[in-house]
């Protein structure tokens, strides 16, 4: 899919890659997701932004059911997300997830981290898996580290490996939950560059991030969340330059201050 | 939450710092002084009561004595090694059942673990020695000591393994789930390998308990180190000297095991879970 097709979910007749309908979620008494309705088109890059505790991570994690939902519907490529078992595992295999804290498998080498999914889940022969893993590691610029274990890599390198690990599964879409917020400032760009390249390559992406430059460069749409609801959405330039809600204005002021 | 898991992992990998090392050193010195003092008092008491007289000690110069003790020592090692192996396998199985979501597995596992942990191994030995044969089950004395010791240790090891599993950061499991791995794969490929790494030092130090438990072998007349020592005692009428030598051997063996645990613990920066 080329970047010219990145026109978002509004394309007529196209089934959205990810769709949330009336999604509700509580943590005990806390109402974290309130009637969330969201469509992410094929090849679309959606940036989710909002204050701490607004439910961004939770929403992101419901998409591959790392968090269950109380009610509502989640559709992946038009099909309801399975609730359990083999079908759920298969659905997850088609969705990449990149975590704030990388979560590389601490006991395995970088190469093993990337081949684990293809070998264990998709049954790809080891040799083949290793060849494509090396190509991916090359692509994200950490091929020389293949034999090391995660603890020996910098945060930026680990996060790039985590992206390669997800890509190895040839996902239909990828979720990123604050992929750069655990990184030292000088490492943020190396990770963002990889993500920009992915976006330009037509990957469907949901990215929770406060990196405005990234959002302006590649996002098709920005969604602003607060108190568990989607308060505002629009193109990056619209949203960042002319936010319509008071909450969004306050929030943008607070992050621009840094 | 994710930040918390990272710091938990850091804490687990943390090597002993200068303070900890100094505390270990101070502890060692104090313990050393106390031991010397104790040895002095004991030896003096022996001297006073005539226990140092050659007739109680001379048989230790004979090779046959040592060969006999060596046989006993091998017996002890054999029981300890097999009981240790049993407890590792059973402990792991019990832990897996205990952490299962199936009530039919985790409730019985919990009861079994608590039972093995709570019942003194001596009682378990008596059970295999006195009760089991009444049901027509014939067992060699080796199994009558090895099984109960292994069972008792498996209860403890199940809990040690569980502590190890709990120490694996949640993010590891989430990452595996998001790759589409099934629960059993996640357990065996992601969680257990890391959990076992976390508990290796604790497992080694638990082996000391197993070695000490083997000393109840006399109940079933299995020729372990202590049983053979008792034979020496009755042959030479030399209770204090023999027990003294035996105690030293046990202490050295268990000291070496503990050293191994500490060394592994320091190398890997993993704490010993008691
Ligand atoms: N497992 C959980 N159990 C209970 N409450 C939770 C859990 N996870 C998150 N919460 C709460 O739900 C709310 C939303 O959390 P969430 O992590 O989705 O926010 P967020 O928008 O990602 O915030 P941040 O920018 O800090 O990451 C917060 O108040 C949080 O404390
Ligand atoms: Mg979050």
mmCIF file of C-alpha atoms in Angstrom, chain A residues 108-138 146 164-165 167-170:
data_model
loop_
_atom_site.group_PDB
_atom_site.id
_atom_site.type_symbol
_atom_site.label_atom_id
_atom_site.label_comp_id
_atom_site.label_asym_id
_atom_site.label_seq_id
_atom_site.Cartn_x
_atom_site.Cartn_y
_atom_site.Cartn_z
ATOM 1 C CA UNK A 108 16.785 -14.417 25.003
ATOM 2 C CA UNK A 109 19.108 -12.794 22.506
ATOM 3 C CA UNK A 110 18.013 -9.949 20.274
ATOM 4 C CA UNK A 111 17.802 -12.357 17.331
ATOM 5 C CA UNK A 112 15.720 -14.825 19.387
ATOM 6 C CA UNK A 113 13.397 -12.010 20.391
ATOM 7 C CA UNK A 114 12.644 -11.331 16.754
ATOM 8 C CA UNK A 115 12.400 -14.979 15.647
ATOM 9 C CA UNK A 116 10.335 -16.136 18.643
ATOM 10 C CA UNK A 117 6.961 -15.080 17.199
ATOM 11 C CA UNK A 118 7.448 -16.464 13.677
ATOM 12 C CA UNK A 119 8.919 -19.748 14.977
ATOM 13 C CA UNK A 120 6.620 -20.395 17.933
ATOM 14 C CA UNK A 121 3.395 -18.927 16.610
ATOM 15 C CA UNK A 122 3.547 -19.165 12.839
ATOM 16 C CA UNK A 123 5.691 -22.274 12.577
ATOM 17 C CA UNK A 124 8.252 -20.631 10.296
ATOM 18 C CA UNK A 125 11.433 -22.754 9.971
ATOM 19 C CA UNK A 126 14.251 -21.388 12.111
ATOM 20 C CA UNK A 127 16.633 -20.651 9.253
ATOM 21 C CA UNK A 128 14.033 -18.703 7.333
ATOM 22 C CA UNK A 129 12.929 -16.853 10.483
ATOM 23 C CA UNK A 130 16.523 -15.889 11.239
ATOM 24 C CA UNK A 131 17.107 -14.572 7.757
ATOM 25 C CA UNK A 132 14.068 -12.324 7.840
ATOM 26 C CA UNK A 133 14.861 -11.321 11.424
ATOM 27 C CA UNK A 134 18.349 -10.208 10.388
ATOM 28 C CA UNK A 135 16.857 -8.227 7.522
ATOM 29 C CA UNK A 136 14.466 -6.523 9.945
ATOM 30 C CA UNK A 137 17.228 -5.808 12.462
ATOM 31 C CA UNK A 138 19.221 -4.337 9.589
ATOM 32 C CA UNK A 146 21.819 -9.586 17.196
ATOM 33 C CA UNK A 164 11.341 -5.370 14.605
ATOM 34 C CA UNK A 165 9.883 -8.135 16.800
ATOM 35 C CA UNK A 167 7.141 -6.488 12.315
ATOM 36 C CA UNK A 168 8.429 -10.044 12.087
ATOM 37 C CA UNK A 169 4.828 -11.207 12.443
ATOM 38 C CA UNK A 170 3.792 -9.178 9.352
#
